[in-house]
PDB file of C-alpha atoms and ligand atoms in Angstrom:
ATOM      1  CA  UNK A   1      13.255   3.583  26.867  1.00 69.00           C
ATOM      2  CA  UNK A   2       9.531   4.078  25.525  1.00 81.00           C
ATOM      3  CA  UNK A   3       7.137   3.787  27.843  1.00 93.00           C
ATOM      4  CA  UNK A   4       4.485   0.794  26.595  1.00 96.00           C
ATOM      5  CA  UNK A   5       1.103  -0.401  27.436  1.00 97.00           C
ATOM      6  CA  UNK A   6      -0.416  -3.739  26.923  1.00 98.00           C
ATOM      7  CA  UNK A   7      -3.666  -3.676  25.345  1.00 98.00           C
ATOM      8  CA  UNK A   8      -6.376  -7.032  24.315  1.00 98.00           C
ATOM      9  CA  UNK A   9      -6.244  -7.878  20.677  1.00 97.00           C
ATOM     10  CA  UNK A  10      -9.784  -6.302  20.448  1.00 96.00           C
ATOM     11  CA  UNK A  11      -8.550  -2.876  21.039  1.00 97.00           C
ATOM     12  CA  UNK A  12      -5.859  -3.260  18.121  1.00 97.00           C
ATOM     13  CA  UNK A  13      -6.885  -0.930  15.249  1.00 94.00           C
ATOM     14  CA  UNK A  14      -3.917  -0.425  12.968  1.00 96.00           C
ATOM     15  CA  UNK A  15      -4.250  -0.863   9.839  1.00 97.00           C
ATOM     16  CA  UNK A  16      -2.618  -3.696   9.343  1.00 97.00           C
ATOM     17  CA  UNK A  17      -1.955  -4.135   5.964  1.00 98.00           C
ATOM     18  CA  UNK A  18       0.018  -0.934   5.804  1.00 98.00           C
ATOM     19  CA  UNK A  19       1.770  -1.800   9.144  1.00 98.00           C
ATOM     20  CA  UNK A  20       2.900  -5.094   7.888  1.00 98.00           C
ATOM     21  CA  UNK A  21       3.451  -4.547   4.237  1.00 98.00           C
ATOM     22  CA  UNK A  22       4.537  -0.867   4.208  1.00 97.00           C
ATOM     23  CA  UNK A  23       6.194  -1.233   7.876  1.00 97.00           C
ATOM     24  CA  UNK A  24       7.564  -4.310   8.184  1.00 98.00           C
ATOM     25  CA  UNK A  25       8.161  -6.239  10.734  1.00 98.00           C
ATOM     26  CA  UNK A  26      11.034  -8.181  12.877  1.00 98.00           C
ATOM     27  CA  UNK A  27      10.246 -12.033  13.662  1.00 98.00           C
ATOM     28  CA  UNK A  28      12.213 -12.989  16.862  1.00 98.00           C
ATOM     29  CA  UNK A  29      12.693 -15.604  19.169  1.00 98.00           C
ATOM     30  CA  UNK A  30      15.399 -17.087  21.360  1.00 98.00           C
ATOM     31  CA  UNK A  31      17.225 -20.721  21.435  1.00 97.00           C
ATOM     32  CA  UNK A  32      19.677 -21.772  24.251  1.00 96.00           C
ATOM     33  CA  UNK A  33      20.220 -18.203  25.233  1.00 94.00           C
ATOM     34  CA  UNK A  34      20.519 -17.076  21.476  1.00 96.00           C
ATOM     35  CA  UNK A  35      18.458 -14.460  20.146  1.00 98.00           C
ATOM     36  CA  UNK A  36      18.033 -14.035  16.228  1.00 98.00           C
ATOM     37  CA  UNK A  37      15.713 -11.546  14.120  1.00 98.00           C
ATOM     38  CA  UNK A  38      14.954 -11.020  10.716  1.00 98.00           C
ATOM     39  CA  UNK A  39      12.710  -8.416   8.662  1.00 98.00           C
ATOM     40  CA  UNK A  40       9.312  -9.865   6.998  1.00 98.00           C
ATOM     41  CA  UNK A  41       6.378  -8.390   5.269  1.00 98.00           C
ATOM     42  CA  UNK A  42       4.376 -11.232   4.560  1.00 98.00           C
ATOM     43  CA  UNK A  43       1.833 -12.184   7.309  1.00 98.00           C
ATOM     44  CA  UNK A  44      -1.522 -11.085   9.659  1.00 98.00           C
ATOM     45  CA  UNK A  45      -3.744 -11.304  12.749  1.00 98.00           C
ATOM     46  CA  UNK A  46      -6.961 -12.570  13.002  1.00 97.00           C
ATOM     47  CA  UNK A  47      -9.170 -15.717  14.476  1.00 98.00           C
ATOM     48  CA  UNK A  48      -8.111 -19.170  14.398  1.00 98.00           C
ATOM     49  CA  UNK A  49      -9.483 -21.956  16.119  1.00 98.00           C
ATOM     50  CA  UNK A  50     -11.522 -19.327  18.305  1.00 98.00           C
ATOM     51  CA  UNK A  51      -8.346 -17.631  19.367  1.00 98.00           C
ATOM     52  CA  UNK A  52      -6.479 -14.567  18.340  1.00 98.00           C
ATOM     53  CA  UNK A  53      -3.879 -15.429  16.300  1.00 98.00           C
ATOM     54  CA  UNK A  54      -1.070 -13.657  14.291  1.00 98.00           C
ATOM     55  CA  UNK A  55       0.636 -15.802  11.348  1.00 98.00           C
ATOM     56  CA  UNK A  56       3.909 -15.493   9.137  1.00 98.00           C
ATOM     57  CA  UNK A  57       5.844 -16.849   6.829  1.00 98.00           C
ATOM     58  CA  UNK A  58       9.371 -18.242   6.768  1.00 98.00           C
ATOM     59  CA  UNK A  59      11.589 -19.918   4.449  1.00 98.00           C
ATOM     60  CA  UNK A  60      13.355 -22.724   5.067  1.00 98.00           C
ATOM     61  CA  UNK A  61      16.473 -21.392   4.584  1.00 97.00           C
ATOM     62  CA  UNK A  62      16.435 -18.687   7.232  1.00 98.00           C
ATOM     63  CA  UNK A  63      18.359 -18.929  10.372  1.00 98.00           C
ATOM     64  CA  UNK A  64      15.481 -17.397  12.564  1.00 98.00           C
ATOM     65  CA  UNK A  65      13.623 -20.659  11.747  1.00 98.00           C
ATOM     66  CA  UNK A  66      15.944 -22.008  13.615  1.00 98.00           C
ATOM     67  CA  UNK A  67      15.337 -20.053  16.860  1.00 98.00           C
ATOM     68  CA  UNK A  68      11.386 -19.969  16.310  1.00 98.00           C
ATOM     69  CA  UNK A  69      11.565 -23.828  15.674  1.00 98.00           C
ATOM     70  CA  UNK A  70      13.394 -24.313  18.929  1.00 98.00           C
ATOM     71  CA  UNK A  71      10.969 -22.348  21.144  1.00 98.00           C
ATOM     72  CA  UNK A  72       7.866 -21.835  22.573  1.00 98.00           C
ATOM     73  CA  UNK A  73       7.256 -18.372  21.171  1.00 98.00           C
ATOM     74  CA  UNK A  74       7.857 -15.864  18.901  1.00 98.00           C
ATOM     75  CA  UNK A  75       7.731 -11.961  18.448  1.00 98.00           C
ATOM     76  CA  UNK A  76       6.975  -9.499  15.879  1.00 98.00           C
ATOM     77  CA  UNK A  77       7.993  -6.115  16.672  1.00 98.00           C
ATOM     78  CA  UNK A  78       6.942  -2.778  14.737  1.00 98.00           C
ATOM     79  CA  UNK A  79       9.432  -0.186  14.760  1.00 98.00           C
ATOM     80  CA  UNK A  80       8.748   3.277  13.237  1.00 97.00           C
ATOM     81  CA  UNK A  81       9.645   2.215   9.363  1.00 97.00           C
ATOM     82  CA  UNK A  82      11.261   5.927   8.675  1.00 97.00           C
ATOM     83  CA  UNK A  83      13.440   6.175  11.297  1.00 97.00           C
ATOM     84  CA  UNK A  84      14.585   2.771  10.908  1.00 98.00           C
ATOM     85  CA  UNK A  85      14.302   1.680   7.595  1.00 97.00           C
ATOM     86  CA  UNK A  86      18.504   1.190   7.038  1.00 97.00           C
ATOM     87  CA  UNK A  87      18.263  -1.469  10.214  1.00 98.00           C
ATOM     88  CA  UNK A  88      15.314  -3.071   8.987  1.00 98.00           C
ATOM     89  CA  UNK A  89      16.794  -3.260   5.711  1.00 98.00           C
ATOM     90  CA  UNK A  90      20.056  -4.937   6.997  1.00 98.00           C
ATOM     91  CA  UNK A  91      18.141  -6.842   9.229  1.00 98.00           C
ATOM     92  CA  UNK A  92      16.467  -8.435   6.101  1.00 98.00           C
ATOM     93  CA  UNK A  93      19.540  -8.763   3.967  1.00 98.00           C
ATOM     94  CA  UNK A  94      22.211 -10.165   6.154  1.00 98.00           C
ATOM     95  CA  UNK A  95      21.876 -13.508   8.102  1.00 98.00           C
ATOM     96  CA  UNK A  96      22.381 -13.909  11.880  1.00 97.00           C
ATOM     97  CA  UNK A  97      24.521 -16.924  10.342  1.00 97.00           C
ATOM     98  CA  UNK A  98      26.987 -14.413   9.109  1.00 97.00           C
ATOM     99  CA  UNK A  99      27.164 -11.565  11.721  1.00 96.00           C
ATOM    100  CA  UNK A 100      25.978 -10.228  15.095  1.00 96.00           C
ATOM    101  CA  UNK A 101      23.175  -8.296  13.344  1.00 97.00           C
ATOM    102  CA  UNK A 102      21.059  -6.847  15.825  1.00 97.00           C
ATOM    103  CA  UNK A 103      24.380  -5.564  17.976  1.00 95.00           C
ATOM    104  CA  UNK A 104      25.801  -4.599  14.711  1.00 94.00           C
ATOM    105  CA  UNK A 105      22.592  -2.272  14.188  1.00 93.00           C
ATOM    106  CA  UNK A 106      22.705  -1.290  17.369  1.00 95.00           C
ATOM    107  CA  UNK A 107      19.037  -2.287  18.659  1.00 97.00           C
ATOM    108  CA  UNK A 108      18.556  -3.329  22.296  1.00 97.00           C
ATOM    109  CA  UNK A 109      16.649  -6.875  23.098  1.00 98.00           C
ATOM    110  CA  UNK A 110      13.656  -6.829  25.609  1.00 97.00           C
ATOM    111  CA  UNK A 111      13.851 -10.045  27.556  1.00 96.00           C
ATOM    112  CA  UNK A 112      10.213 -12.251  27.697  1.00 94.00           C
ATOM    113  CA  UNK A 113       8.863 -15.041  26.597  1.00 96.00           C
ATOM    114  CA  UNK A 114       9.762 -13.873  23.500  1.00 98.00           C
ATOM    115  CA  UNK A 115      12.639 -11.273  23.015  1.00 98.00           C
ATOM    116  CA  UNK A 116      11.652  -7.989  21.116  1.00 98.00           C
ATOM    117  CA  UNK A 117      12.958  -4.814  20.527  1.00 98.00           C
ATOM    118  CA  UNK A 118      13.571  -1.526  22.950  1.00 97.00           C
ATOM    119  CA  UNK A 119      12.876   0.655  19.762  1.00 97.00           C
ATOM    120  CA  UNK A 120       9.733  -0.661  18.986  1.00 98.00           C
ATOM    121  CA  UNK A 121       7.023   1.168  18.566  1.00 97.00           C
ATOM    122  CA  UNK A 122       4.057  -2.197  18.724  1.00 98.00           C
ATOM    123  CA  UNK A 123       5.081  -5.709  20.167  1.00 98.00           C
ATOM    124  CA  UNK A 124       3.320  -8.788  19.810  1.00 98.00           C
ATOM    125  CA  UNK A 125       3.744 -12.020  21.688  1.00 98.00           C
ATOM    126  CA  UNK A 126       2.720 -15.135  20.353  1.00 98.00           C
ATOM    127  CA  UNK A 127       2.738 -18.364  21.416  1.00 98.00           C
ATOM    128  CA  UNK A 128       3.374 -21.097  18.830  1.00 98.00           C
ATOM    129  CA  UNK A 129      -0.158 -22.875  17.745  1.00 98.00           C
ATOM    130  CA  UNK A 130       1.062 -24.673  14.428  1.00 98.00           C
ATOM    131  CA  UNK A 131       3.676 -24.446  11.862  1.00 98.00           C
ATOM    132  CA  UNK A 132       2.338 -24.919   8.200  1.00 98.00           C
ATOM    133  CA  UNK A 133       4.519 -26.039   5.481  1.00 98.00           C
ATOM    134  CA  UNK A 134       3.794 -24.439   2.077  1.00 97.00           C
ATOM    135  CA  UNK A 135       4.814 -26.166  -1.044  1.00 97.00           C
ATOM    136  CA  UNK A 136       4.705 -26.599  -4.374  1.00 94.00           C
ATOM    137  CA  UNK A 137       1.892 -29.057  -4.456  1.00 95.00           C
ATOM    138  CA  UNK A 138      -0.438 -26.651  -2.336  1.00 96.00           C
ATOM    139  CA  UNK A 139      -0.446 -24.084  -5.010  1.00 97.00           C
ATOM    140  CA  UNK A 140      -3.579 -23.377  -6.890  1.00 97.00           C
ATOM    141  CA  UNK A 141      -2.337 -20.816  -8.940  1.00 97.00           C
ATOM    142  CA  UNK A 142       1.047 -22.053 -10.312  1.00 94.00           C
ATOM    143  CA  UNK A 143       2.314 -18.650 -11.146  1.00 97.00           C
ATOM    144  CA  UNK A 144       2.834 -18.339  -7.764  1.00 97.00           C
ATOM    145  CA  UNK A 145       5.709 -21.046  -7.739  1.00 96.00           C
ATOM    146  CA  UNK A 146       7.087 -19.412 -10.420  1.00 95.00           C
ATOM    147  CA  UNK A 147       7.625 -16.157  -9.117  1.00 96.00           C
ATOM    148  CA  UNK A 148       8.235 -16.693  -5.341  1.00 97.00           C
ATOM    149  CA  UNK A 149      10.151 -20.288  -5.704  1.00 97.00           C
ATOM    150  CA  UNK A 150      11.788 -20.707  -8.700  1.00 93.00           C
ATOM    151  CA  UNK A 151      14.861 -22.021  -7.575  1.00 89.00           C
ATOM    152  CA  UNK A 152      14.419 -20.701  -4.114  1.00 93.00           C
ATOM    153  CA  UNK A 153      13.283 -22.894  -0.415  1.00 96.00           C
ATOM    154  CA  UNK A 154       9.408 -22.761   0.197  1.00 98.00           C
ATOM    155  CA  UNK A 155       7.623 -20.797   3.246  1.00 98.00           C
ATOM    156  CA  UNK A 156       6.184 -22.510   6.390  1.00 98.00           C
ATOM    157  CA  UNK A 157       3.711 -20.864   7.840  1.00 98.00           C
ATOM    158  CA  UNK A 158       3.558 -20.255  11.757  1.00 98.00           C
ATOM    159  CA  UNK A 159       0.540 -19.788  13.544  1.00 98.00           C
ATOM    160  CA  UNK A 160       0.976 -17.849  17.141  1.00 98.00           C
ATOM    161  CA  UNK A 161      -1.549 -17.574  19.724  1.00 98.00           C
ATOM    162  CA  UNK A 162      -1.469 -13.743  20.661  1.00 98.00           C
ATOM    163  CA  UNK A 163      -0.711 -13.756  24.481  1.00 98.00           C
ATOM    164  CA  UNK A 164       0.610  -9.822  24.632  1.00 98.00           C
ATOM    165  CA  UNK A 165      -0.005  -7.155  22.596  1.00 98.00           C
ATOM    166  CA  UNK A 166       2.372  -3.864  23.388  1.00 98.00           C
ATOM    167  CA  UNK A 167       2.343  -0.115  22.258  1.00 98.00           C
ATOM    168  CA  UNK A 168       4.033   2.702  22.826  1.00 96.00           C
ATOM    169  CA  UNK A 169       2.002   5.157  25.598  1.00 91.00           C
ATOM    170  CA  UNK A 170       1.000   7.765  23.866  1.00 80.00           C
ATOM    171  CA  UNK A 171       1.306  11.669  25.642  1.00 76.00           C
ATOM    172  CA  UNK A 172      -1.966  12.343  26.869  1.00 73.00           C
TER     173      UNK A 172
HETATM  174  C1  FMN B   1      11.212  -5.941   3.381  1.00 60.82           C
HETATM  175  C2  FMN B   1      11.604  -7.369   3.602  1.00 60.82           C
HETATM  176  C3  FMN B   1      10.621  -8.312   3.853  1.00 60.82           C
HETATM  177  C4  FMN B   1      10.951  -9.655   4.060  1.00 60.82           C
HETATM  178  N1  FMN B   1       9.960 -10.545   4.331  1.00 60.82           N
HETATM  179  C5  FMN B   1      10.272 -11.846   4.553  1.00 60.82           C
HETATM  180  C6  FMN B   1       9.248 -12.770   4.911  1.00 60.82           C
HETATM  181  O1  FMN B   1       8.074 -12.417   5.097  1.00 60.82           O
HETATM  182  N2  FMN B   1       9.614 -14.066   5.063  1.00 60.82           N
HETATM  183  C7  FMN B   1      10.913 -14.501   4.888  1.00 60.82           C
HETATM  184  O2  FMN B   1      11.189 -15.704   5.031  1.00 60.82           O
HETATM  185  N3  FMN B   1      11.908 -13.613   4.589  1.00 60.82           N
HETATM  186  C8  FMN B   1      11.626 -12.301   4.439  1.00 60.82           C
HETATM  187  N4  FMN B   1      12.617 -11.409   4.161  1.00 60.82           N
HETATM  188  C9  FMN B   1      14.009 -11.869   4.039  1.00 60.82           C
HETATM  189  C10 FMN B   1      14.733 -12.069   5.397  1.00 60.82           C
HETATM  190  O3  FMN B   1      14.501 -11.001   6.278  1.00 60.82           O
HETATM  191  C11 FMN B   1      16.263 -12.171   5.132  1.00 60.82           C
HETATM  192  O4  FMN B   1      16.542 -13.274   4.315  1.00 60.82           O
HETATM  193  C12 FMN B   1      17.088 -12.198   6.404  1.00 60.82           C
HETATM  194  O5  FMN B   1      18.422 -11.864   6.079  1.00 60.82           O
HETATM  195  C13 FMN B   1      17.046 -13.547   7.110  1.00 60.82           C
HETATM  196  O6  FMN B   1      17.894 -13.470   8.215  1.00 60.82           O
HETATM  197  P1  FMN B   1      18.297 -14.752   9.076  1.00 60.82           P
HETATM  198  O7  FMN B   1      19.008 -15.705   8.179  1.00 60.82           O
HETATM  199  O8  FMN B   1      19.171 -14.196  10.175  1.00 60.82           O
HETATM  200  O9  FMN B   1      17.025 -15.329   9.608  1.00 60.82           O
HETATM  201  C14 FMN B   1      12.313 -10.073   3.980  1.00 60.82           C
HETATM  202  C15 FMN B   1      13.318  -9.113   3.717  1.00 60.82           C
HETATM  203  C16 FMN B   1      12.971  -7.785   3.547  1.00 60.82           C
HETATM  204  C17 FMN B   1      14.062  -6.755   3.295  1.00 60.82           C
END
């Protein structure tokens, strides 16, 4: 198991528009004992309501919604995008409706306030400040309804308070 070190939001300096949107991500959280994941790319950190915050995006039709809607936290968990890019594609093409995913994939859930992943590389807890529906009425450029929701369910957003931030100890 990787050996990991909690560090304060201030001391965070990925770049995190290639970690998100090049990396991706795994949005987690646990209902009645249940623990469901799925792979996003869409979302960020920064200060809300003097607080640091992280934020995604879900649509409505995803089972993790579920799991994040019933509880008091979430996760997003970085793992190293090379050596698993075939998990984090599954992860983000099959439903935890359908299958046991993240057994199926073989990745090992961290118990917390949030669950995350053994194989992760970066872990962030957040606790759940606001959930932001997005819809078609919000838009100010329209083109974005046509190409993200054109016969598809709209994103909430969900605000997290950031209440751990983990990464892997480097060698010294
Ligand atoms: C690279 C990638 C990025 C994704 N980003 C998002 C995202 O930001 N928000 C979202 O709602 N779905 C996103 N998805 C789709 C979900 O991961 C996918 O629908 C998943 O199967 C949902 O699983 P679930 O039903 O178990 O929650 C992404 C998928 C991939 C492959």
């Amino acid at each position: 198991m990787k050996e990991m070190t909690e560090i304060k939001p201030e001391e965070f300096n990925e770049n995190v528009f290639d970690l998100i949107g090049k990396e991706w991500m795994l949005i987690s959280a646990e209902k009645e004992k249940q623990v469901n994941t799925m792979t996003a790319s869409w979302g960020g950190f920064g200060q809300l309501w003097n607080q640091s915050v992280a934020f995604c995006f879900i649509r409505q039709t995803r089972f993790t919604k579920v799991f994040v809607d019933g509880s008091k936290f979430f996760s997003l968990s970085f793992l190293d995008h090379a050596k698993y890019s075939k998990q984090l594609a599954y992860l983000g093409t099959i439903s935890g409706r359908d299958e046991d995913k993240i057994h199926k994939e073989g990745l090992h859930v961290v118990e917390g306030k949030a669950p995350y992943f053994e194989e992760a590389k970066i872990v962030i807890i957040c606790q759940k400040l606001a959930r932001v529906p997005i819809r078609g009425k919000d838009f100010i450029d329209q083109t974005i309804q046509e190409k993200w929701y054109d016969g598809d369910s709209y994103h909430d957003m969900y605000v997290g308070k950031i209440v751990k931030i983990l990464v892997e100890k480097k060698p010294e």
